[in-house]
Short mmCIF file of the N, C-alpha and C atoms (twelve columns), coordinates in Angstrom:
data_MODEL
# 
_entry.id   MODEL 
# 
loop_
_atom_site.group_PDB 
_atom_site.id 
_atom_site.type_symbol 
_atom_site.label_atom_id 
_atom_site.label_alt_id 
_atom_site.label_comp_id 
_atom_site.label_asym_id 
_atom_site.label_seq_id 
_atom_site.Cartn_x 
_atom_site.Cartn_y 
_atom_site.Cartn_z 
_atom_site.pdbx_PDB_model_num 
ATOM 1   N N  . UNK A 1   -63.342 -30.117 -49.328 1 
ATOM 2   C CA . UNK A 1   -62.256 -29.198 -49.316 1 
ATOM 3   C C  . UNK A 1   -62.479 -28.132 -48.171 1 
ATOM 4   N N  . UNK A 2   -63.733 -27.638 -48.067 1 
ATOM 5   C CA . UNK A 2   -63.983 -26.672 -47.096 1 
ATOM 6   C C  . UNK A 2   -64.002 -25.246 -47.550 1 
ATOM 7   N N  . UNK A 3   -64.365 -24.295 -46.686 1 
ATOM 8   C CA . UNK A 3   -64.363 -22.908 -47.016 1 
ATOM 9   C C  . UNK A 3   -62.953 -22.362 -46.995 1 
ATOM 10  N N  . UNK A 4   -62.775 -21.182 -47.557 1 
ATOM 11  C CA . UNK A 4   -61.460 -20.477 -47.505 1 
ATOM 12  C C  . UNK A 4   -61.010 -20.376 -46.137 1 
ATOM 13  N N  . UNK A 5   -61.851 -19.940 -45.176 1 
ATOM 14  C CA . UNK A 5   -61.531 -19.701 -43.832 1 
ATOM 15  C C  . UNK A 5   -60.972 -21.032 -43.197 1 
ATOM 16  N N  . UNK A 6   -61.726 -22.134 -43.493 1 
ATOM 17  C CA . UNK A 6   -61.338 -23.440 -42.888 1 
ATOM 18  C C  . UNK A 6   -59.959 -23.852 -43.445 1 
ATOM 19  N N  . UNK A 7   -59.769 -23.699 -44.729 1 
ATOM 20  C CA . UNK A 7   -58.480 -24.058 -45.280 1 
ATOM 21  C C  . UNK A 7   -57.289 -23.268 -44.695 1 
ATOM 22  N N  . UNK A 8   -57.565 -21.980 -44.491 1 
ATOM 23  C CA . UNK A 8   -56.540 -21.148 -43.837 1 
ATOM 24  C C  . UNK A 8   -56.245 -21.648 -42.442 1 
ATOM 25  N N  . UNK A 9   -57.252 -21.940 -41.696 1 
ATOM 26  C CA . UNK A 9   -57.026 -22.470 -40.286 1 
ATOM 27  C C  . UNK A 9   -56.292 -23.823 -40.281 1 
ATOM 28  N N  . UNK A 10  -56.739 -24.683 -41.233 1 
ATOM 29  C CA . UNK A 10  -56.059 -26.040 -41.305 1 
ATOM 30  C C  . UNK A 10  -54.675 -25.991 -41.780 1 
ATOM 31  N N  . UNK A 11  -54.289 -24.992 -42.450 1 
ATOM 32  C CA . UNK A 11  -52.955 -24.914 -43.000 1 
ATOM 33  C C  . UNK A 11  -51.865 -24.311 -42.052 1 
ATOM 34  N N  . UNK A 12  -52.322 -23.719 -41.006 1 
ATOM 35  C CA . UNK A 12  -51.361 -23.139 -40.038 1 
ATOM 36  C C  . UNK A 12  -50.273 -24.197 -39.702 1 
ATOM 37  N N  . UNK A 13  -49.014 -23.787 -39.747 1 
ATOM 38  C CA . UNK A 13  -47.926 -24.683 -39.630 1 
ATOM 39  C C  . UNK A 13  -46.969 -24.333 -38.509 1 
ATOM 40  N N  . UNK A 14  -46.578 -25.247 -37.686 1 
ATOM 41  C CA . UNK A 14  -45.626 -24.968 -36.604 1 
ATOM 42  C C  . UNK A 14  -44.440 -25.904 -36.678 1 
ATOM 43  N N  . UNK A 15  -43.253 -25.363 -36.509 1 
ATOM 44  C CA . UNK A 15  -42.056 -26.185 -36.395 1 
ATOM 45  C C  . UNK A 15  -41.222 -25.683 -35.161 1 
ATOM 46  N N  . UNK A 16  -40.739 -26.670 -34.450 1 
ATOM 47  C CA . UNK A 16  -39.909 -26.360 -33.281 1 
ATOM 48  C C  . UNK A 16  -38.484 -26.742 -33.520 1 
ATOM 49  N N  . UNK A 17  -37.499 -25.979 -33.108 1 
ATOM 50  C CA . UNK A 17  -36.097 -26.275 -33.252 1 
ATOM 51  C C  . UNK A 17  -35.367 -25.867 -31.936 1 
ATOM 52  N N  . UNK A 18  -34.282 -26.566 -31.689 1 
ATOM 53  C CA . UNK A 18  -33.353 -26.119 -30.661 1 
ATOM 54  C C  . UNK A 18  -32.235 -25.382 -31.380 1 
ATOM 55  N N  . UNK A 19  -31.775 -24.281 -30.749 1 
ATOM 56  C CA . UNK A 19  -30.687 -23.533 -31.366 1 
ATOM 57  C C  . UNK A 19  -29.385 -24.086 -30.802 1 
ATOM 58  N N  . UNK A 20  -28.649 -24.743 -31.701 1 
ATOM 59  C CA . UNK A 20  -27.413 -25.383 -31.329 1 
ATOM 60  C C  . UNK A 20  -26.203 -24.501 -31.823 1 
ATOM 61  N N  . UNK A 21  -25.030 -24.645 -31.189 1 
ATOM 62  C CA . UNK A 21  -23.863 -23.868 -31.684 1 
ATOM 63  C C  . UNK A 21  -23.618 -23.940 -33.139 1 
ATOM 64  N N  . UNK A 22  -23.939 -25.102 -33.780 1 
ATOM 65  C CA . UNK A 22  -23.660 -25.303 -35.213 1 
ATOM 66  C C  . UNK A 22  -24.491 -24.341 -36.089 1 
ATOM 67  N N  . UNK A 23  -25.524 -23.708 -35.553 1 
ATOM 68  C CA . UNK A 23  -26.336 -22.795 -36.278 1 
ATOM 69  C C  . UNK A 23  -26.159 -21.362 -35.957 1 
ATOM 70  N N  . UNK A 24  -25.120 -21.108 -35.110 1 
ATOM 71  C CA . UNK A 24  -24.953 -19.714 -34.654 1 
ATOM 72  C C  . UNK A 24  -23.706 -19.085 -35.379 1 
ATOM 73  N N  . UNK A 25  -23.737 -17.742 -35.220 1 
ATOM 74  C CA . UNK A 25  -22.602 -16.890 -35.820 1 
ATOM 75  C C  . UNK A 25  -21.607 -16.676 -34.700 1 
ATOM 76  N N  . UNK A 26  -20.650 -15.752 -35.025 1 
ATOM 77  C CA . UNK A 26  -19.536 -15.503 -34.106 1 
ATOM 78  C C  . UNK A 26  -19.938 -14.688 -32.828 1 
ATOM 79  N N  . UNK A 27  -21.225 -14.326 -32.816 1 
ATOM 80  C CA . UNK A 27  -21.808 -13.704 -31.531 1 
ATOM 81  C C  . UNK A 27  -22.507 -14.731 -30.687 1 
ATOM 82  N N  . UNK A 28  -22.491 -15.997 -31.149 1 
ATOM 83  C CA . UNK A 28  -23.238 -17.067 -30.443 1 
ATOM 84  C C  . UNK A 28  -24.709 -16.906 -30.425 1 
ATOM 85  N N  . UNK A 29  -25.221 -16.265 -31.608 1 
ATOM 86  C CA . UNK A 29  -26.647 -16.164 -31.774 1 
ATOM 87  C C  . UNK A 29  -27.034 -16.803 -33.143 1 
ATOM 88  N N  . UNK A 30  -28.282 -17.107 -33.286 1 
ATOM 89  C CA . UNK A 30  -28.703 -17.757 -34.520 1 
ATOM 90  C C  . UNK A 30  -28.334 -16.951 -35.782 1 
ATOM 91  N N  . UNK A 31  -27.670 -17.507 -36.702 1 
ATOM 92  C CA . UNK A 31  -27.246 -16.840 -37.907 1 
ATOM 93  C C  . UNK A 31  -28.479 -16.393 -38.663 1 
ATOM 94  N N  . UNK A 32  -28.540 -15.143 -39.135 1 
ATOM 95  C CA . UNK A 32  -29.700 -14.595 -39.823 1 
ATOM 96  C C  . UNK A 32  -30.100 -15.381 -41.003 1 
ATOM 97  N N  . UNK A 33  -29.149 -15.893 -41.758 1 
ATOM 98  C CA . UNK A 33  -29.447 -16.737 -42.949 1 
ATOM 99  C C  . UNK A 33  -30.134 -18.017 -42.575 1 
ATOM 100 N N  . UNK A 34  -29.761 -18.549 -41.454 1 
ATOM 101 C CA . UNK A 34  -30.444 -19.775 -41.019 1 
ATOM 102 C C  . UNK A 34  -31.877 -19.424 -40.605 1 
ATOM 103 N N  . UNK A 35  -32.137 -18.364 -39.932 1 
ATOM 104 C CA . UNK A 35  -33.428 -17.956 -39.561 1 
ATOM 105 C C  . UNK A 35  -34.342 -17.813 -40.852 1 
ATOM 106 N N  . UNK A 36  -33.785 -17.065 -41.868 1 
ATOM 107 C CA . UNK A 36  -34.482 -16.847 -43.154 1 
ATOM 108 C C  . UNK A 36  -34.818 -18.253 -43.776 1 
ATOM 109 N N  . UNK A 37  -33.820 -19.138 -43.831 1 
ATOM 110 C CA . UNK A 37  -34.048 -20.477 -44.439 1 
ATOM 111 C C  . UNK A 37  -35.222 -21.177 -43.720 1 
ATOM 112 N N  . UNK A 38  -35.181 -21.217 -42.344 1 
ATOM 113 C CA . UNK A 38  -36.232 -21.853 -41.643 1 
ATOM 114 C C  . UNK A 38  -37.629 -21.220 -41.861 1 
ATOM 115 N N  . UNK A 39  -37.621 -19.856 -41.975 1 
ATOM 116 C CA . UNK A 39  -38.875 -19.137 -42.234 1 
ATOM 117 C C  . UNK A 39  -39.423 -19.513 -43.595 1 
ATOM 118 N N  . UNK A 40  -38.541 -19.537 -44.606 1 
ATOM 119 C CA . UNK A 40  -39.010 -19.849 -45.932 1 
ATOM 120 C C  . UNK A 40  -39.556 -21.291 -45.991 1 
ATOM 121 N N  . UNK A 41  -38.855 -22.181 -45.226 1 
ATOM 122 C CA . UNK A 41  -39.272 -23.603 -45.233 1 
ATOM 123 C C  . UNK A 41  -40.715 -23.787 -44.583 1 
ATOM 124 N N  . UNK A 42  -40.952 -23.160 -43.454 1 
ATOM 125 C CA . UNK A 42  -42.236 -23.295 -42.815 1 
ATOM 126 C C  . UNK A 42  -43.326 -22.580 -43.598 1 
ATOM 127 N N  . UNK A 43  -43.002 -21.482 -44.268 1 
ATOM 128 C CA . UNK A 43  -43.873 -20.784 -45.118 1 
ATOM 129 C C  . UNK A 43  -44.279 -21.655 -46.355 1 
ATOM 130 N N  . UNK A 44  -43.273 -22.306 -46.929 1 
ATOM 131 C CA . UNK A 44  -43.578 -23.177 -48.011 1 
ATOM 132 C C  . UNK A 44  -44.487 -24.361 -47.613 1 
ATOM 133 N N  . UNK A 45  -44.221 -24.960 -46.488 1 
ATOM 134 C CA . UNK A 45  -45.061 -26.017 -46.024 1 
ATOM 135 C C  . UNK A 45  -46.477 -25.542 -45.844 1 
ATOM 136 N N  . UNK A 46  -46.658 -24.340 -45.180 1 
ATOM 137 C CA . UNK A 46  -47.971 -23.730 -45.026 1 
ATOM 138 C C  . UNK A 46  -48.698 -23.522 -46.337 1 
ATOM 139 N N  . UNK A 47  -47.993 -22.887 -47.291 1 
ATOM 140 C CA . UNK A 47  -48.546 -22.589 -48.594 1 
ATOM 141 C C  . UNK A 47  -48.995 -23.916 -49.310 1 
ATOM 142 N N  . UNK A 48  -48.164 -24.910 -49.210 1 
ATOM 143 C CA . UNK A 48  -48.512 -26.239 -49.812 1 
ATOM 144 C C  . UNK A 48  -49.680 -26.904 -49.153 1 
ATOM 145 N N  . UNK A 49  -49.757 -26.875 -47.829 1 
ATOM 146 C CA . UNK A 49  -50.865 -27.460 -47.132 1 
ATOM 147 C C  . UNK A 49  -52.143 -26.632 -47.462 1 
ATOM 148 N N  . UNK A 50  -52.008 -25.316 -47.617 1 
ATOM 149 C CA . UNK A 50  -53.180 -24.560 -47.966 1 
ATOM 150 C C  . UNK A 50  -53.682 -24.866 -49.311 1 
ATOM 151 N N  . UNK A 51  -52.811 -24.888 -50.353 1 
ATOM 152 C CA . UNK A 51  -53.229 -25.001 -51.719 1 
ATOM 153 C C  . UNK A 51  -53.280 -26.467 -52.235 1 
ATOM 154 N N  . UNK A 52  -52.402 -27.285 -51.685 1 
ATOM 155 C CA . UNK A 52  -52.193 -28.647 -52.169 1 
ATOM 156 C C  . UNK A 52  -51.813 -28.605 -53.616 1 
ATOM 157 N N  . UNK A 53  -50.961 -27.586 -53.932 1 
ATOM 158 C CA . UNK A 53  -50.415 -27.433 -55.284 1 
ATOM 159 C C  . UNK A 53  -48.928 -27.280 -55.133 1 
ATOM 160 N N  . UNK A 54  -48.196 -27.303 -56.304 1 
ATOM 161 C CA . UNK A 54  -46.827 -27.035 -56.347 1 
ATOM 162 C C  . UNK A 54  -46.671 -25.554 -56.200 1 
ATOM 163 N N  . UNK A 55  -45.929 -25.019 -55.274 1 
ATOM 164 C CA . UNK A 55  -45.743 -23.599 -55.082 1 
ATOM 165 C C  . UNK A 55  -44.270 -23.257 -55.041 1 
ATOM 166 N N  . UNK A 56  -43.917 -22.047 -55.407 1 
ATOM 167 C CA . UNK A 56  -42.587 -21.510 -55.404 1 
ATOM 168 C C  . UNK A 56  -42.599 -20.141 -54.750 1 
ATOM 169 N N  . UNK A 57  -41.487 -19.892 -53.951 1 
ATOM 170 C CA . UNK A 57  -41.370 -18.567 -53.367 1 
ATOM 171 C C  . UNK A 57  -41.072 -17.560 -54.474 1 
ATOM 172 N N  . UNK A 58  -41.875 -16.418 -54.488 1 
ATOM 173 C CA . UNK A 58  -41.611 -15.400 -55.432 1 
ATOM 174 C C  . UNK A 58  -41.093 -14.084 -54.798 1 
ATOM 175 N N  . UNK A 59  -41.310 -13.954 -53.586 1 
ATOM 176 C CA . UNK A 59  -40.757 -12.740 -52.903 1 
ATOM 177 C C  . UNK A 59  -40.904 -12.860 -51.381 1 
ATOM 178 N N  . UNK A 60  -40.172 -11.977 -50.727 1 
ATOM 179 C CA . UNK A 60  -40.276 -11.853 -49.244 1 
ATOM 180 C C  . UNK A 60  -40.658 -10.407 -49.004 1 
ATOM 181 N N  . UNK A 61  -41.355 -10.227 -47.907 1 
ATOM 182 C CA . UNK A 61  -41.677 -8.911  -47.466 1 
ATOM 183 C C  . UNK A 61  -40.626 -8.489  -46.472 1 
ATOM 184 N N  . UNK A 62  -40.852 -7.444  -45.746 1 
ATOM 185 C CA . UNK A 62  -39.889 -7.005  -44.709 1 
ATOM 186 C C  . UNK A 62  -39.773 -8.090  -43.620 1 
ATOM 187 N N  . UNK A 63  -38.504 -8.389  -43.307 1 
ATOM 188 C CA . UNK A 63  -38.263 -9.325  -42.244 1 
ATOM 189 C C  . UNK A 63  -37.673 -8.485  -41.095 1 
ATOM 190 N N  . UNK A 64  -38.338 -8.596  -39.924 1 
ATOM 191 C CA . UNK A 64  -37.929 -7.750  -38.753 1 
ATOM 192 C C  . UNK A 64  -37.321 -8.709  -37.715 1 
ATOM 193 N N  . UNK A 65  -36.000 -8.459  -37.453 1 
ATOM 194 C CA . UNK A 65  -35.262 -9.180  -36.388 1 
ATOM 195 C C  . UNK A 65  -35.296 -8.275  -35.217 1 
ATOM 196 N N  . UNK A 66  -36.215 -8.633  -34.261 1 
ATOM 197 C CA . UNK A 66  -36.433 -7.793  -33.034 1 
ATOM 198 C C  . UNK A 66  -35.420 -7.988  -31.891 1 
ATOM 199 N N  . UNK A 67  -34.943 -9.255  -31.872 1 
ATOM 200 C CA . UNK A 67  -34.037 -9.614  -30.756 1 
ATOM 201 C C  . UNK A 67  -33.185 -10.781 -31.250 1 
ATOM 202 N N  . UNK A 68  -31.921 -10.800 -30.864 1 
ATOM 203 C CA . UNK A 68  -31.018 -11.977 -31.172 1 
ATOM 204 C C  . UNK A 68  -31.437 -13.223 -30.447 1 
ATOM 205 N N  . UNK A 69  -31.240 -14.324 -31.139 1 
ATOM 206 C CA . UNK A 69  -31.580 -15.648 -30.605 1 
ATOM 207 C C  . UNK A 69  -30.362 -16.399 -30.163 1 
ATOM 208 N N  . UNK A 70  -30.087 -16.511 -28.908 1 
ATOM 209 C CA . UNK A 70  -28.811 -17.163 -28.497 1 
ATOM 210 C C  . UNK A 70  -28.868 -18.677 -28.557 1 
ATOM 211 N N  . UNK A 71  -27.681 -19.270 -28.696 1 
ATOM 212 C CA . UNK A 71  -27.612 -20.720 -28.620 1 
ATOM 213 C C  . UNK A 71  -28.159 -21.178 -27.278 1 
ATOM 214 N N  . UNK A 72  -28.744 -22.383 -27.256 1 
ATOM 215 C CA . UNK A 72  -29.247 -22.906 -26.063 1 
ATOM 216 C C  . UNK A 72  -30.712 -22.508 -25.790 1 
ATOM 217 N N  . UNK A 73  -31.355 -21.917 -26.770 1 
ATOM 218 C CA . UNK A 73  -32.784 -21.629 -26.603 1 
ATOM 219 C C  . UNK A 73  -33.617 -22.507 -27.588 1 
ATOM 220 N N  . UNK A 74  -34.922 -22.432 -27.418 1 
ATOM 221 C CA . UNK A 74  -35.840 -23.128 -28.297 1 
ATOM 222 C C  . UNK A 74  -36.513 -22.104 -29.133 1 
ATOM 223 N N  . UNK A 75  -36.790 -22.427 -30.427 1 
ATOM 224 C CA . UNK A 75  -37.566 -21.544 -31.235 1 
ATOM 225 C C  . UNK A 75  -38.783 -22.306 -31.805 1 
ATOM 226 N N  . UNK A 76  -39.891 -21.562 -31.957 1 
ATOM 227 C CA . UNK A 76  -41.081 -22.096 -32.629 1 
ATOM 228 C C  . UNK A 76  -41.340 -21.193 -33.831 1 
ATOM 229 N N  . UNK A 77  -41.463 -21.732 -34.994 1 
ATOM 230 C CA . UNK A 77  -41.797 -20.986 -36.196 1 
ATOM 231 C C  . UNK A 77  -43.299 -21.303 -36.423 1 
ATOM 232 N N  . UNK A 78  -44.066 -20.195 -36.648 1 
ATOM 233 C CA . UNK A 78  -45.511 -20.343 -36.940 1 
ATOM 234 C C  . UNK A 78  -45.811 -19.637 -38.196 1 
ATOM 235 N N  . UNK A 79  -46.380 -20.350 -39.176 1 
ATOM 236 C CA . UNK A 79  -46.739 -19.803 -40.475 1 
ATOM 237 C C  . UNK A 79  -48.260 -19.849 -40.659 1 
ATOM 238 N N  . UNK A 80  -48.817 -18.717 -41.162 1 
ATOM 239 C CA . UNK A 80  -50.232 -18.573 -41.330 1 
ATOM 240 C C  . UNK A 80  -50.421 -17.890 -42.669 1 
ATOM 241 N N  . UNK A 81  -51.529 -18.314 -43.372 1 
ATOM 242 C CA . UNK A 81  -51.885 -17.682 -44.587 1 
ATOM 243 C C  . UNK A 81  -52.439 -16.254 -44.256 1 
ATOM 244 N N  . UNK A 82  -51.831 -15.247 -44.877 1 
ATOM 245 C CA . UNK A 82  -52.234 -13.856 -44.620 1 
ATOM 246 C C  . UNK A 82  -53.181 -13.330 -45.660 1 
ATOM 247 N N  . UNK A 83  -52.996 -13.671 -46.911 1 
ATOM 248 C CA . UNK A 83  -53.827 -13.231 -48.006 1 
ATOM 249 C C  . UNK A 83  -53.728 -14.201 -49.156 1 
ATOM 250 N N  . UNK A 84  -54.777 -14.215 -50.041 1 
ATOM 251 C CA . UNK A 84  -54.862 -15.069 -51.206 1 
ATOM 252 C C  . UNK A 84  -55.230 -14.278 -52.382 1 
ATOM 253 N N  . UNK A 85  -54.422 -14.534 -53.490 1 
ATOM 254 C CA . UNK A 85  -54.782 -14.011 -54.742 1 
ATOM 255 C C  . UNK A 85  -55.231 -15.104 -55.742 1 
ATOM 256 N N  . UNK A 86  -55.311 -14.812 -57.005 1 
ATOM 257 C CA . UNK A 86  -55.769 -15.779 -57.940 1 
ATOM 258 C C  . UNK A 86  -54.742 -17.012 -58.071 1 
ATOM 259 N N  . UNK A 87  -53.443 -16.606 -58.187 1 
ATOM 260 C CA . UNK A 87  -52.425 -17.643 -58.416 1 
ATOM 261 C C  . UNK A 87  -51.449 -17.675 -57.223 1 
ATOM 262 N N  . UNK A 88  -51.599 -16.713 -56.254 1 
ATOM 263 C CA . UNK A 88  -50.632 -16.592 -55.188 1 
ATOM 264 C C  . UNK A 88  -51.189 -16.549 -53.835 1 
ATOM 265 N N  . UNK A 89  -50.354 -16.674 -52.797 1 
ATOM 266 C CA . UNK A 89  -50.784 -16.430 -51.476 1 
ATOM 267 C C  . UNK A 89  -49.532 -15.826 -50.671 1 
ATOM 268 N N  . UNK A 90  -49.886 -15.100 -49.695 1 
ATOM 269 C CA . UNK A 90  -48.891 -14.479 -48.809 1 
ATOM 270 C C  . UNK A 90  -48.974 -15.159 -47.494 1 
ATOM 271 N N  . UNK A 91  -47.834 -15.550 -46.957 1 
ATOM 272 C CA . UNK A 91  -47.689 -16.289 -45.700 1 
ATOM 273 C C  . UNK A 91  -46.969 -15.413 -44.650 1 
ATOM 274 N N  . UNK A 92  -47.533 -15.221 -43.499 1 
ATOM 275 C CA . UNK A 92  -46.846 -14.510 -42.392 1 
ATOM 276 C C  . UNK A 92  -46.237 -15.536 -41.487 1 
ATOM 277 N N  . UNK A 93  -44.964 -15.232 -41.146 1 
ATOM 278 C CA . UNK A 93  -44.153 -16.158 -40.259 1 
ATOM 279 C C  . UNK A 93  -43.654 -15.380 -39.044 1 
ATOM 280 N N  . UNK A 94  -43.876 -15.991 -37.892 1 
ATOM 281 C CA . UNK A 94  -43.253 -15.505 -36.632 1 
ATOM 282 C C  . UNK A 94  -42.338 -16.505 -36.121 1 
ATOM 283 N N  . UNK A 95  -41.232 -16.046 -35.580 1 
ATOM 284 C CA . UNK A 95  -40.362 -16.970 -34.834 1 
ATOM 285 C C  . UNK A 95  -40.544 -16.529 -33.281 1 
ATOM 286 N N  . UNK A 96  -40.879 -17.485 -32.488 1 
ATOM 287 C CA . UNK A 96  -40.963 -17.286 -31.033 1 
ATOM 288 C C  . UNK A 96  -39.786 -17.902 -30.413 1 
ATOM 289 N N  . UNK A 97  -39.156 -17.260 -29.481 1 
ATOM 290 C CA . UNK A 97  -38.048 -17.807 -28.741 1 
ATOM 291 C C  . UNK A 97  -38.487 -18.193 -27.309 1 
ATOM 292 N N  . UNK A 98  -38.029 -19.321 -26.840 1 
ATOM 293 C CA . UNK A 98  -38.335 -19.810 -25.453 1 
ATOM 294 C C  . UNK A 98  -36.972 -20.142 -24.833 1 
ATOM 295 N N  . UNK A 99  -36.890 -19.726 -23.560 1 
ATOM 296 C CA . UNK A 99  -35.809 -20.189 -22.748 1 
ATOM 297 C C  . UNK A 99  -36.070 -21.653 -22.432 1 
ATOM 298 N N  . UNK A 100 -35.007 -22.486 -22.444 1 
ATOM 299 C CA . UNK A 100 -35.249 -23.938 -22.181 1 
ATOM 300 C C  . UNK A 100 -35.755 -24.227 -20.837 1 
ATOM 301 N N  . UNK A 101 -35.346 -23.506 -19.796 1 
ATOM 302 C CA . UNK A 101 -35.578 -23.832 -18.460 1 
ATOM 303 C C  . UNK A 101 -36.466 -22.791 -17.707 1 
ATOM 304 N N  . UNK A 102 -37.246 -22.017 -18.482 1 
ATOM 305 C CA . UNK A 102 -38.213 -21.054 -17.879 1 
ATOM 306 C C  . UNK A 102 -39.371 -20.926 -18.805 1 
ATOM 307 N N  . UNK A 103 -40.309 -20.179 -18.394 1 
ATOM 308 C CA . UNK A 103 -41.578 -19.967 -19.184 1 
ATOM 309 C C  . UNK A 103 -41.413 -18.765 -20.092 1 
ATOM 310 N N  . UNK A 104 -40.285 -18.092 -20.135 1 
ATOM 311 C CA . UNK A 104 -40.167 -16.880 -20.975 1 
ATOM 312 C C  . UNK A 104 -40.303 -17.310 -22.436 1 
ATOM 313 N N  . UNK A 105 -41.208 -16.581 -23.133 1 
ATOM 314 C CA . UNK A 105 -41.489 -16.776 -24.567 1 
ATOM 315 C C  . UNK A 105 -41.788 -15.425 -25.170 1 
ATOM 316 N N  . UNK A 106 -41.091 -15.131 -26.285 1 
ATOM 317 C CA . UNK A 106 -41.395 -13.855 -26.902 1 
ATOM 318 C C  . UNK A 106 -41.202 -14.000 -28.420 1 
ATOM 319 N N  . UNK A 107 -41.891 -13.063 -29.140 1 
ATOM 320 C CA . UNK A 107 -41.729 -13.003 -30.657 1 
ATOM 321 C C  . UNK A 107 -40.414 -12.287 -30.980 1 
ATOM 322 N N  . UNK A 108 -39.549 -12.911 -31.749 1 
ATOM 323 C CA . UNK A 108 -38.240 -12.312 -31.986 1 
ATOM 324 C C  . UNK A 108 -38.008 -12.006 -33.451 1 
ATOM 325 N N  . UNK A 109 -38.684 -12.629 -34.385 1 
ATOM 326 C CA . UNK A 109 -38.536 -12.371 -35.788 1 
ATOM 327 C C  . UNK A 109 -39.903 -12.525 -36.433 1 
ATOM 328 N N  . UNK A 110 -40.238 -11.621 -37.386 1 
ATOM 329 C CA . UNK A 110 -41.428 -11.687 -38.115 1 
ATOM 330 C C  . UNK A 110 -41.237 -11.281 -39.598 1 
ATOM 331 N N  . UNK A 111 -42.001 -11.849 -40.441 1 
ATOM 332 C CA . UNK A 111 -41.891 -11.490 -41.876 1 
ATOM 333 C C  . UNK A 111 -42.923 -12.187 -42.718 1 
ATOM 334 N N  . UNK A 112 -42.927 -11.848 -44.013 1 
ATOM 335 C CA . UNK A 112 -43.873 -12.407 -44.942 1 
ATOM 336 C C  . UNK A 112 -43.178 -13.026 -46.156 1 
ATOM 337 N N  . UNK A 113 -43.772 -14.030 -46.725 1 
ATOM 338 C CA . UNK A 113 -43.210 -14.723 -47.907 1 
ATOM 339 C C  . UNK A 113 -44.408 -14.897 -48.879 1 
ATOM 340 N N  . UNK A 114 -44.150 -14.632 -50.158 1 
ATOM 341 C CA . UNK A 114 -45.204 -14.793 -51.166 1 
ATOM 342 C C  . UNK A 114 -44.878 -15.980 -52.074 1 
ATOM 343 N N  . UNK A 115 -45.842 -16.717 -52.359 1 
ATOM 344 C CA . UNK A 115 -45.786 -17.972 -53.141 1 
ATOM 345 C C  . UNK A 115 -46.686 -17.884 -54.326 1 
ATOM 346 N N  . UNK A 116 -46.339 -18.493 -55.487 1 
ATOM 347 C CA . UNK A 116 -47.217 -18.642 -56.577 1 
ATOM 348 C C  . UNK A 116 -47.372 -20.134 -56.896 1 
ATOM 349 N N  . UNK A 117 -48.610 -20.540 -57.256 1 
ATOM 350 C CA . UNK A 117 -48.766 -21.937 -57.626 1 
ATOM 351 C C  . UNK A 117 -48.365 -22.106 -59.061 1 
ATOM 352 N N  . UNK A 118 -47.756 -23.247 -59.412 1 
ATOM 353 C CA . UNK A 118 -47.314 -23.476 -60.730 1 
ATOM 354 C C  . UNK A 118 -47.757 -24.844 -61.246 1 
ATOM 355 N N  . UNK A 119 -48.026 -24.873 -62.532 1 
ATOM 356 C CA . UNK A 119 -48.398 -26.143 -63.209 1 
ATOM 357 C C  . UNK A 119 -47.216 -26.972 -63.644 1 
ATOM 358 N N  . UNK A 120 -47.451 -28.001 -64.361 1 
ATOM 359 C CA . UNK A 120 -46.367 -28.857 -64.776 1 
ATOM 360 C C  . UNK A 120 -45.361 -28.264 -65.722 1 
ATOM 361 N N  . UNK A 121 -45.778 -27.084 -66.320 1 
ATOM 362 C CA . UNK A 121 -44.892 -26.327 -67.201 1 
ATOM 363 C C  . UNK A 121 -44.170 -25.107 -66.458 1 
ATOM 364 N N  . UNK A 122 -44.371 -25.143 -65.141 1 
ATOM 365 C CA . UNK A 122 -43.868 -24.046 -64.235 1 
ATOM 366 C C  . UNK A 122 -44.490 -22.686 -64.578 1 
ATOM 367 N N  . UNK A 123 -45.681 -22.732 -65.035 1 
ATOM 368 C CA . UNK A 123 -46.464 -21.502 -65.302 1 
ATOM 369 C C  . UNK A 123 -47.431 -21.286 -64.261 1 
ATOM 370 N N  . UNK A 124 -47.703 -20.005 -63.869 1 
ATOM 371 C CA . UNK A 124 -48.731 -19.763 -62.752 1 
ATOM 372 C C  . UNK A 124 -50.064 -20.433 -63.114 1 
ATOM 373 N N  . UNK A 125 -50.643 -20.980 -62.052 1 
ATOM 374 C CA . UNK A 125 -51.951 -21.589 -62.144 1 
ATOM 375 C C  . UNK A 125 -52.834 -21.181 -60.945 1 
ATOM 376 N N  . UNK A 126 -54.143 -21.222 -61.074 1 
ATOM 377 C CA . UNK A 126 -54.961 -20.783 -59.986 1 
ATOM 378 C C  . UNK A 126 -54.543 -21.641 -58.686 1 
ATOM 379 N N  . UNK A 127 -54.400 -20.905 -57.563 1 
ATOM 380 C CA . UNK A 127 -53.928 -21.535 -56.344 1 
ATOM 381 C C  . UNK A 127 -55.003 -22.404 -55.708 1 
ATOM 382 N N  . UNK A 128 -56.335 -22.098 -55.890 1 
ATOM 383 C CA . UNK A 128 -57.268 -22.859 -55.203 1 
ATOM 384 C C  . UNK A 128 -58.330 -23.421 -56.265 1 
ATOM 385 N N  . UNK A 129 -58.755 -24.631 -56.012 1 
ATOM 386 C CA . UNK A 129 -59.805 -25.283 -56.716 1 
ATOM 387 C C  . UNK A 129 -60.909 -25.637 -55.781 1 
ATOM 388 N N  . UNK A 130 -62.137 -25.682 -56.255 1 
ATOM 389 C CA . UNK A 130 -63.243 -26.352 -55.451 1 
ATOM 390 C C  . UNK A 130 -63.418 -25.866 -54.061 1 
ATOM 391 N N  . UNK A 131 -63.579 -24.562 -53.836 1 
ATOM 392 C CA . UNK A 131 -63.962 -24.082 -52.504 1 
ATOM 393 C C  . UNK A 131 -65.455 -24.333 -52.406 1 
ATOM 394 N N  . UNK A 132 -65.835 -24.734 -51.155 1 
ATOM 395 C CA . UNK A 132 -67.241 -24.913 -50.868 1 
ATOM 396 C C  . UNK A 132 -67.941 -23.548 -50.704 1 
# 
């Protein structure tokens, strides 16, 4: 299984997406709800890879939208384990925006998502077993 630090490093998760007009609002920028959906998805994958347990989202922390994401750009979502409790973990997610035809890359959205591990009865269960 490895140490806690090794599990945290191995669970870092990256997803890349192109921002198409079908995902934008009337300002031709990525719809905020779509950004939140993608962030929760990558955070869920990270929490699952970290714990290898069934996990559910229990809360979000502050989500900061620093800059609008226009159609025709690329985004990378990066999720990392931020902290670990007995039955839960907190995942930090950044969205990086890249111009398709230049090297410009910047962090445009950041936030945290909390997950709890659940057993077959949907009750909280220890998030980690067998750490070295």
